[in-house]
């Protein structure tokens, strides 16, 4: 399954430049599975806004980060509504 995951990562990196819709990315600073280096693939993209979560892991979110997730999601939805 690891080889399948690597193939999917490769495919995703190739299509990122085609992304034309507002997109949120959340990276847990201490993520057990996804390296913080992976955010570099998203940096500088016009439609991707990345937020680092400092009190979470890959599977569990701390209370502060849960509130941050809610705030960022609401902000994104509001921006999309204004753009329509």
PDB file of C-alpha atoms in Angstrom:
ATOM      1  CA  UNK A   1       0.000   0.000   0.000  1.00  0.00           C
ATOM      2  CA  UNK A   2       2.972   2.300   0.531  1.00  0.00           C
ATOM      3  CA  UNK A   3       3.795   2.231  -3.194  1.00  0.00           C
ATOM      4  CA  UNK A   4       0.188   3.179  -4.008  1.00  0.00           C
ATOM      5  CA  UNK A   5       0.396   6.124  -1.618  1.00  0.00           C
ATOM      6  CA  UNK A   6       3.625   7.369  -3.205  1.00  0.00           C
ATOM      7  CA  UNK A   7       2.058   7.117  -6.663  1.00  0.00           C
ATOM      8  CA  UNK A   8      -0.936   9.151  -5.497  1.00  0.00           C
ATOM      9  CA  UNK A   9       1.362  11.806  -4.033  1.00  0.00           C
ATOM     10  CA  UNK A  10       3.225  12.011  -7.341  1.00  0.00           C
ATOM     11  CA  UNK A  11      -0.047  12.381  -9.283  1.00  0.00           C
ATOM     12  CA  UNK A  12      -1.326  15.045  -6.913  1.00  0.00           C
ATOM     13  CA  UNK A  13       1.821  17.148  -7.209  1.00  0.00           C
ATOM     14  CA  UNK A  14       1.453  17.131 -10.996  1.00  0.00           C
ATOM     15  CA  UNK A  15      -2.146  18.412 -10.964  1.00  0.00           C
ATOM     16  CA  UNK A  16      -1.797  21.071  -8.247  1.00  0.00           C
ATOM     17  CA  UNK A  17      -1.048  23.810 -10.818  1.00  0.00           C
ATOM     18  CA  UNK A  18      -4.436  23.085 -12.424  1.00  0.00           C
ATOM     19  CA  UNK A  19      -6.315  23.948  -9.229  1.00  0.00           C
ATOM     20  CA  UNK A  20      -8.548  26.989  -9.791  1.00  0.00           C
ATOM     21  CA  UNK A  21     -10.825  26.993  -6.738  1.00  0.00           C
ATOM     22  CA  UNK A  22     -10.204  28.309  -3.210  1.00  0.00           C
ATOM     23  CA  UNK A  23      -8.667  25.495  -1.207  1.00  0.00           C
ATOM     24  CA  UNK A  24      -7.700  25.176   2.430  1.00  0.00           C
ATOM     25  CA  UNK A  25      -4.798  23.079   3.605  1.00  0.00           C
ATOM     26  CA  UNK A  26      -4.203  22.223   7.244  1.00  0.00           C
ATOM     27  CA  UNK A  27      -0.898  20.788   8.437  1.00  0.00           C
ATOM     28  CA  UNK A  28      -0.375  19.594  11.967  1.00  0.00           C
ATOM     29  CA  UNK A  29       3.049  20.707  13.129  1.00  0.00           C
ATOM     30  CA  UNK A  30       3.641  17.398  14.910  1.00  0.00           C
ATOM     31  CA  UNK A  31       1.862  15.203  12.353  1.00  0.00           C
ATOM     32  CA  UNK A  32       2.902  11.587  12.778  1.00  0.00           C
ATOM     33  CA  UNK A  33       2.352  10.680   9.109  1.00  0.00           C
ATOM     34  CA  UNK A  34       2.716  13.761   6.918  1.00  0.00           C
ATOM     35  CA  UNK A  35       5.967  15.682   6.920  1.00  0.00           C
ATOM     36  CA  UNK A  36       5.889  19.458   7.344  1.00  0.00           C
ATOM     37  CA  UNK A  37       8.052  19.545   4.193  1.00  0.00           C
ATOM     38  CA  UNK A  38       5.002  18.503   2.177  1.00  0.00           C
ATOM     39  CA  UNK A  39       3.605  22.018   2.653  1.00  0.00           C
ATOM     40  CA  UNK A  40       6.323  23.268   0.298  1.00  0.00           C
ATOM     41  CA  UNK A  41       4.355  21.732  -2.574  1.00  0.00           C
ATOM     42  CA  UNK A  42       1.483  24.074  -1.713  1.00  0.00           C
ATOM     43  CA  UNK A  43       3.402  27.276  -1.015  1.00  0.00           C
ATOM     44  CA  UNK A  44       2.953  30.076  -3.507  1.00  0.00           C
ATOM     45  CA  UNK A  45      -0.174  28.583  -5.061  1.00  0.00           C
ATOM     46  CA  UNK A  46      -2.722  31.285  -5.795  1.00  0.00           C
ATOM     47  CA  UNK A  47      -5.737  29.257  -4.635  1.00  0.00           C
ATOM     48  CA  UNK A  48      -4.320  27.365  -1.647  1.00  0.00           C
ATOM     49  CA  UNK A  49      -4.231  28.830   1.855  1.00  0.00           C
ATOM     50  CA  UNK A  50      -2.257  26.727   4.303  1.00  0.00           C
ATOM     51  CA  UNK A  51      -2.707  26.854   8.065  1.00  0.00           C
ATOM     52  CA  UNK A  52      -0.418  25.133  10.537  1.00  0.00           C
ATOM     53  CA  UNK A  53      -2.051  23.475  13.534  1.00  0.00           C
ATOM     54  CA  UNK A  54       0.291  23.543  16.520  1.00  0.00           C
ATOM     55  CA  UNK A  55      -1.788  21.540  19.005  1.00  0.00           C
ATOM     56  CA  UNK A  56      -2.801  18.574  16.882  1.00  0.00           C
ATOM     57  CA  UNK A  57      -1.557  15.372  15.370  1.00  0.00           C
ATOM     58  CA  UNK A  58      -2.650  13.514  12.252  1.00  0.00           C
ATOM     59  CA  UNK A  59      -5.765  11.994  13.823  1.00  0.00           C
ATOM     60  CA  UNK A  60      -6.655  14.228  16.788  1.00  0.00           C
ATOM     61  CA  UNK A  61      -7.171  17.974  17.096  1.00  0.00           C
ATOM     62  CA  UNK A  62      -6.615  20.032  20.217  1.00  0.00           C
ATOM     63  CA  UNK A  63      -9.333  22.432  21.354  1.00  0.00           C
ATOM     64  CA  UNK A  64      -7.447  25.527  20.144  1.00  0.00           C
ATOM     65  CA  UNK A  65      -6.891  23.988  16.730  1.00  0.00           C
ATOM     66  CA  UNK A  66     -10.518  22.893  16.502  1.00  0.00           C
ATOM     67  CA  UNK A  67     -11.544  26.530  16.927  1.00  0.00           C
ATOM     68  CA  UNK A  68      -8.948  27.601  14.363  1.00  0.00           C
ATOM     69  CA  UNK A  69     -10.318  25.030  11.888  1.00  0.00           C
ATOM     70  CA  UNK A  70     -13.856  26.362  12.377  1.00  0.00           C
ATOM     71  CA  UNK A  71     -12.713  29.958  11.946  1.00  0.00           C
ATOM     72  CA  UNK A  72     -10.707  29.268   8.784  1.00  0.00           C
ATOM     73  CA  UNK A  73     -13.487  27.174   7.226  1.00  0.00           C
ATOM     74  CA  UNK A  74     -16.077  29.867   7.922  1.00  0.00           C
ATOM     75  CA  UNK A  75     -13.776  32.550   6.511  1.00  0.00           C
ATOM     76  CA  UNK A  76     -13.246  30.517   3.329  1.00  0.00           C
ATOM     77  CA  UNK A  77     -16.964  29.865   2.873  1.00  0.00           C
ATOM     78  CA  UNK A  78     -17.709  33.560   3.354  1.00  0.00           C
ATOM     79  CA  UNK A  79     -15.065  34.491   0.771  1.00  0.00           C
ATOM     80  CA  UNK A  80     -16.547  32.036  -1.725  1.00  0.00           C
ATOM     81  CA  UNK A  81     -20.038  33.431  -1.140  1.00  0.00           C
ATOM     82  CA  UNK A  82     -18.791  36.981  -1.722  1.00  0.00           C
ATOM     83  CA  UNK A  83     -17.139  35.902  -4.958  1.00  0.00           C
ATOM     84  CA  UNK A  84     -20.333  34.453  -6.445  1.00  0.00           C
TER      85      UNK A  84
END
